Amino acid sequence: MAAKKLLILPGDGIGVEVIGQARRIIDWLEKKRGISFEISEGLLGGIAYDKTGTPFPKDTLDKAMEADAVLLGAVGGPQWDNLPFDKKPERGLLGIRKEMGLFANLRPAVVFEELADASSLKSDLVAGLDIMIVRELTGGMYFGEPRGVETLPDGSRRGFNTMVYTTEEIRRIGKVAFEIARERGKRVCSVDKANVLECTLLWREEMTKLRDEEYPDVELTHMLVDNAAMQLVRFPKQFDVMVTENTFGDILSDCASMLTGSLGMLPSASWGAPDARGVRRALYEPSHGSAPDIAGKDMANPIATILSLSMCLRYSFGLTKEADMIDGAIKAVLKGGLRTADIMQPGKARVSTSVMGESIIRELDKLA
Ligand code: NAD
């Protein structure tokens, strides 16, 4: 099997610490499962600015374009807050997402039974929750033209944005959702506002056509976005894969993430189109930031990053068994009562970032 080319970008703050634990898992996969990785490392964010004068060096872009996938920690920190806009760490993140053409954002909302109490919802509503929100990332109202604020002849002002999607844009995100659903529960709920917005009526029609033409084995339902928001907090376990446009997805994915209780548990993936080799460009990262308040204290929860690695194995490298093993090892560690500070519960044992990493590896050894 060809070596899996993975670019690792630790970034800033706790990014470095949580990526350190993901690297231990990669080492374990190489040693114990015989998987061959070709790892490169690059600079992104504040550290990149400090070392090269830009938050997104050309070397990082070149490595990202050559890699089969990218695993990112987090970027940012107060020491870079006063830099000019184009030098800020976050520009590095936006830059790499743009250059890689990442149009699909995948955010699983998974609640491990052991942490169901941490949710703001009643634990029986969320225990065992496993849904995937697929959000279109490069179209819709956030980018549509015309846009702006104009002054009218009477001196009052008018602000406007345009929600726009083409058939091609809808089908491309639809394919991502249907393909992921095939790996899971084979159910897609497409969210729109087809009763009011023509653009999303087209969305609904194209999703239906795509399913009928290419994914007859996947069940497709449609839901209006206001109802979807309500259903996410009423009975979230009814969903398998939810696909929606940019603005609706921005709101619904944050709503879904809160069902799980802690930022330290939330992985994410962003996908682009397949490249010349047929490999889909992909960036995997935890949903949290660089957490300057706890950086350097060996306190951060590495699970979101390790789950991001698991997504990378599952979706970019086709290593389903290893991804299942990692998810299982995390579950076992939580079941055994170990918790980092952010997910601490009465009667459980509080552990550091590195002990959490070590404990996951110990469970992997048992599963191997
Ligand atoms: P944050 O996600 O870094 O932190 C929010 C809170 O959650 C903090 O109290 C932090 O301690 C806690 N937290 C986050 N991740 C955790 C983990 N793994 N384990 C335990 N606790 C965790 O958000 P913020 O404080 O708003 O932003 C801090 C910096 O990160 C800013 O510079 C911001 O621009 C940047 N940021 C980067 C990304 C990214 O790289 N994708 C995302 C969001 C924010």
CSV table of N, CA, C and O in Angstrom, one decimal, residues 291-344:
chain,number,residue,atom,x,y,z
A,291,ALA,N,-6.8,28.3,22.3
A,291,ALA,CA,-7.0,28.4,23.8
A,291,ALA,C,-5.8,29.0,24.6
A,291,ALA,O,-5.2,28.3,25.4
A,292,PRO,N,-5.5,30.2,24.3
A,292,PRO,CA,-4.3,30.8,25.0
A,292,PRO,C,-4.4,30.7,26.5
A,292,PRO,O,-3.4,30.7,27.2
A,293,ASP,N,-5.6,30.7,27.1
A,293,ASP,CA,-5.8,30.7,28.5
A,293,ASP,C,-5.2,29.4,29.2
A,293,ASP,O,-4.9,29.4,30.3
A,294,ILE,N,-5.1,28.3,28.4
A,294,ILE,CA,-4.6,27.0,29.0
A,294,ILE,C,-3.4,26.5,28.2
A,294,ILE,O,-2.9,25.5,28.5
A,295,ALA,N,-2.9,27.3,27.2
A,295,ALA,CA,-1.8,26.8,26.4
A,295,ALA,C,-0.5,26.6,27.3
A,295,ALA,O,-0.2,27.4,28.2
A,296,GLY,N,0.2,25.6,27.0
A,296,GLY,CA,1.5,25.3,27.7
A,296,GLY,C,1.3,24.7,29.0
A,296,GLY,O,2.3,24.5,29.7
A,297,LYS,N,0.1,24.4,29.4
A,297,LYS,CA,-0.2,23.9,30.8
A,297,LYS,C,-0.5,22.4,30.8
A,297,LYS,O,-0.8,21.8,31.8
A,298,ASP,N,-0.4,21.7,29.6
A,298,ASP,CA,-0.7,20.3,29.5
A,298,ASP,C,-2.1,20.0,30.1
A,298,ASP,O,-2.3,19.0,30.8
A,299,MET,N,-3.0,20.9,29.8
A,299,MET,CA,-4.4,20.8,30.3
A,299,MET,C,-5.4,20.5,29.1
A,299,MET,O,-6.6,20.1,29.4
A,300,ALA,N,-5.0,20.8,27.9
A,300,ALA,CA,-6.0,20.8,26.8
A,300,ALA,C,-6.5,19.4,26.5
A,300,ALA,O,-5.7,18.4,26.7
A,301,ASN,N,-7.7,19.3,26.1
A,301,ASN,CA,-8.3,18.0,25.7
A,301,ASN,C,-7.8,17.7,24.3
A,301,ASN,O,-8.2,18.4,23.3
A,302,PRO,N,-7.1,16.6,24.1
A,302,PRO,CA,-6.6,16.2,22.7
A,302,PRO,C,-7.6,15.4,21.9
A,302,PRO,O,-7.4,15.1,20.7
A,303,ILE,N,-8.8,15.1,22.5
A,303,ILE,CA,-9.7,14.2,21.8
A,303,ILE,C,-10.3,14.8,20.5
A,303,ILE,O,-10.4,14.0,19.5
A,304,ALA,N,-10.6,16.1,20.5
A,304,ALA,CA,-11.1,16.6,19.2
A,304,ALA,C,-10.1,16.4,18.1
A,304,ALA,O,-10.5,16.1,16.9
A,305,THR,N,-8.8,16.6,18.4
A,305,THR,CA,-7.8,16.4,17.3
A,305,THR,C,-7.6,15.0,17.0
A,305,THR,O,-7.5,14.6,15.8
A,306,ILE,N,-7.7,14.1,18.0
A,306,ILE,CA,-7.5,12.7,17.7
A,306,ILE,C,-8.7,12.2,16.9
A,306,ILE,O,-8.6,11.3,16.0
A,307,LEU,N,-9.9,12.7,17.2
A,307,LEU,CA,-11.1,12.3,16.4
A,307,LEU,C,-11.0,12.9,15.0
A,307,LEU,O,-11.5,12.3,14.0
A,308,SER,N,-10.3,14.0,14.8
A,308,SER,CA,-10.1,14.6,13.5
A,308,SER,C,-9.1,13.7,12.7
A,308,SER,O,-9.3,13.4,11.5
A,309,LEU,N,-8.1,13.1,13.4
A,309,LEU,CA,-7.2,12.2,12.8
A,309,LEU,C,-8.0,10.9,12.3
A,309,LEU,O,-7.9,10.4,11.2
A,310,SER,N,-8.9,10.5,13.2
A,310,SER,CA,-9.8,9.3,12.9
A,310,SER,C,-10.6,9.6,11.6
A,310,SER,O,-10.8,8.7,10.8
A,311,MET,N,-11.2,10.8,11.5
A,311,MET,CA,-11.9,11.2,10.3
A,311,MET,C,-11.0,11.1,9.1
A,311,MET,O,-11.4,10.7,8.0
A,312,CYS,N,-9.8,11.6,9.3
A,312,CYS,CA,-8.8,11.6,8.1
A,312,CYS,C,-8.6,10.1,7.7
A,312,CYS,O,-8.6,9.8,6.5
A,313,LEU,N,-8.4,9.2,8.6
A,313,LEU,CA,-8.1,7.8,8.3
A,313,LEU,C,-9.3,7.2,7.6
A,313,LEU,O,-9.2,6.6,6.6
A,314,ARG,N,-10.5,7.6,8.1
A,314,ARG,CA,-11.8,7.0,7.6
A,314,ARG,C,-12.1,7.5,6.2
A,314,ARG,O,-12.4,6.7,5.3
A,315,TYR,N,-12.0,8.8,6.0
A,315,TYR,CA,-12.5,9.4,4.8
A,315,TYR,C,-11.4,9.6,3.7
A,315,TYR,O,-11.7,9.6,2.5
A,316,SER,N,-10.2,10.0,4.1
A,316,SER,CA,-9.2,10.3,3.1
A,316,SER,C,-8.3,9.1,2.8
A,316,SER,O,-7.8,8.9,1.7
A,317,PHE,N,-8.1,8.2,3.8
A,317,PHE,CA,-7.2,7.1,3.7
A,317,PHE,C,-7.8,5.7,3.6
A,317,PHE,O,-7.2,4.7,3.4
A,318,GLY,N,-9.2,5.7,3.7
A,318,GLY,CA,-9.9,4.4,3.6
A,318,GLY,C,-9.5,3.4,4.7
A,318,GLY,O,-9.7,2.2,4.5
A,319,LEU,N,-9.0,3.9,5.8
A,319,LEU,CA,-8.6,3.0,6.9
A,319,LEU,C,-9.8,2.9,8.0
A,319,LEU,O,-9.6,3.4,9.1
A,320,THR,N,-10.9,2.3,7.5
A,320,THR,CA,-12.1,2.3,8.4
A,320,THR,C,-11.8,1.6,9.7
A,320,THR,O,-12.2,2.0,10.8
A,321,LYS,N,-11.1,0.5,9.6
A,321,LYS,CA,-10.9,-0.4,10.8
A,321,LYS,C,-10.1,0.4,11.8
A,321,LYS,O,-10.4,0.4,13.0
A,322,GLU,N,-9.0,1.1,11.4
A,322,GLU,CA,-8.2,1.9,12.3
A,322,GLU,C,-9.0,3.0,12.9
A,322,GLU,O,-8.8,3.4,14.1
A,323,ALA,N,-9.8,3.7,12.1
A,323,ALA,CA,-10.6,4.8,12.6
A,323,ALA,C,-11.6,4.3,13.6
A,323,ALA,O,-11.7,4.9,14.7
A,324,ASP,N,-12.2,3.1,13.4
A,324,ASP,CA,-13.1,2.5,14.4
A,324,ASP,C,-12.3,2.2,15.7
A,324,ASP,O,-12.9,2.4,16.8
A,325,MET,N,-11.1,1.7,15.5
A,325,MET,CA,-10.3,1.4,16.7
A,325,MET,C,-10.0,2.7,17.6
A,325,MET,O,-10.1,2.6,18.8
A,326,ILE,N,-9.7,3.8,16.9
A,326,ILE,CA,-9.4,5.0,17.6
A,326,ILE,C,-10.7,5.5,18.3
A,326,ILE,O,-10.6,5.8,19.5
A,327,ASP,N,-11.8,5.5,17.6
A,327,ASP,CA,-13.1,5.9,18.3
A,327,ASP,C,-13.4,5.0,19.5
A,327,ASP,O,-13.8,5.5,20.5
A,328,GLY,N,-13.1,3.7,19.3
A,328,GLY,CA,-13.4,2.7,20.4
A,328,GLY,C,-12.5,3.0,21.6
A,328,GLY,O,-12.9,2.9,22.7
A,329,ALA,N,-11.2,3.3,21.3
A,329,ALA,CA,-10.2,3.5,22.4
A,329,ALA,C,-10.6,4.8,23.2
A,329,ALA,O,-10.5,4.8,24.4
A,330,ILE,N,-11.1,5.8,22.5
A,330,ILE,CA,-11.5,7.0,23.2
A,330,ILE,C,-12.7,6.7,24.1
A,330,ILE,O,-12.8,7.1,25.3
A,331,LYS,N,-13.6,5.9,23.5
A,331,LYS,CA,-14.8,5.5,24.3
A,331,LYS,C,-14.4,4.8,25.6
A,331,LYS,O,-14.9,5.0,26.7
A,332,ALA,N,-13.5,3.9,25.4
A,332,ALA,CA,-13.0,3.0,26.5
A,332,ALA,C,-12.4,3.9,27.6
A,332,ALA,O,-12.6,3.7,28.8
A,333,VAL,N,-11.6,4.9,27.2
A,333,VAL,CA,-10.9,5.7,28.2
A,333,VAL,C,-11.9,6.5,28.9
A,333,VAL,O,-11.8,6.7,30.2
A,334,LEU,N,-12.9,7.0,28.2
A,334,LEU,CA,-14.0,7.8,28.9
A,334,LEU,C,-14.8,6.9,29.9
A,334,LEU,O,-15.1,7.3,31.0
A,335,LYS,N,-15.0,5.7,29.4
A,335,LYS,CA,-15.8,4.7,30.2
A,335,LYS,C,-15.0,4.4,31.5
A,335,LYS,O,-15.5,4.2,32.6
A,336,GLY,N,-13.6,4.4,31.3
A,336,GLY,CA,-12.8,4.1,32.5
A,336,GLY,C,-12.7,5.3,33.5
A,336,GLY,O,-12.0,5.1,34.5
A,337,GLY,N,-13.3,6.4,33.1
A,337,GLY,CA,-13.4,7.5,34.1
A,337,GLY,C,-12.3,8.6,34.0
A,337,GLY,O,-12.3,9.4,34.9
A,338,LEU,N,-11.5,8.5,33.0
A,338,LEU,CA,-10.5,9.6,32.8
A,338,LEU,C,-11.1,10.8,32.1
A,338,LEU,O,-11.8,10.6,31.1
A,339,ARG,N,-10.7,12.0,32.6
A,339,ARG,CA,-11.3,13.2,32.0
A,339,ARG,C,-10.2,14.3,32.0
A,339,ARG,O,-9.6,14.5,33.0
A,340,THR,N,-10.1,15.1,30.9
A,340,THR,CA,-9.4,16.3,31.0
A,340,THR,C,-10.2,17.3,31.7
A,340,THR,O,-11.5,17.1,31.8
A,341,ALA,N,-9.6,18.5,32.0
A,341,ALA,CA,-10.3,19.4,32.9
A,341,ALA,C,-11.7,19.9,32.3
A,341,ALA,O,-12.7,20.1,33.0
A,342,ASP,N,-11.7,20.1,30.9
A,342,ASP,CA,-12.9,20.7,30.3
A,342,ASP,C,-14.1,19.7,30.4
A,342,ASP,O,-15.2,20.2,30.3
A,343,ILE,N,-13.9,18.4,30.5
A,343,ILE,CA,-15.0,17.5,30.6
A,343,ILE,C,-15.1,16.8,32.0
A,343,ILE,O,-15.7,15.7,32.1
A,344,MET,N,-14.4,17.4,32.9
A,344,MET,CA,-14.4,16.8,34.3
A,344,MET,C,-15.8,16.7,34.9
A,344,MET,O,-16.6,17.5,34.7
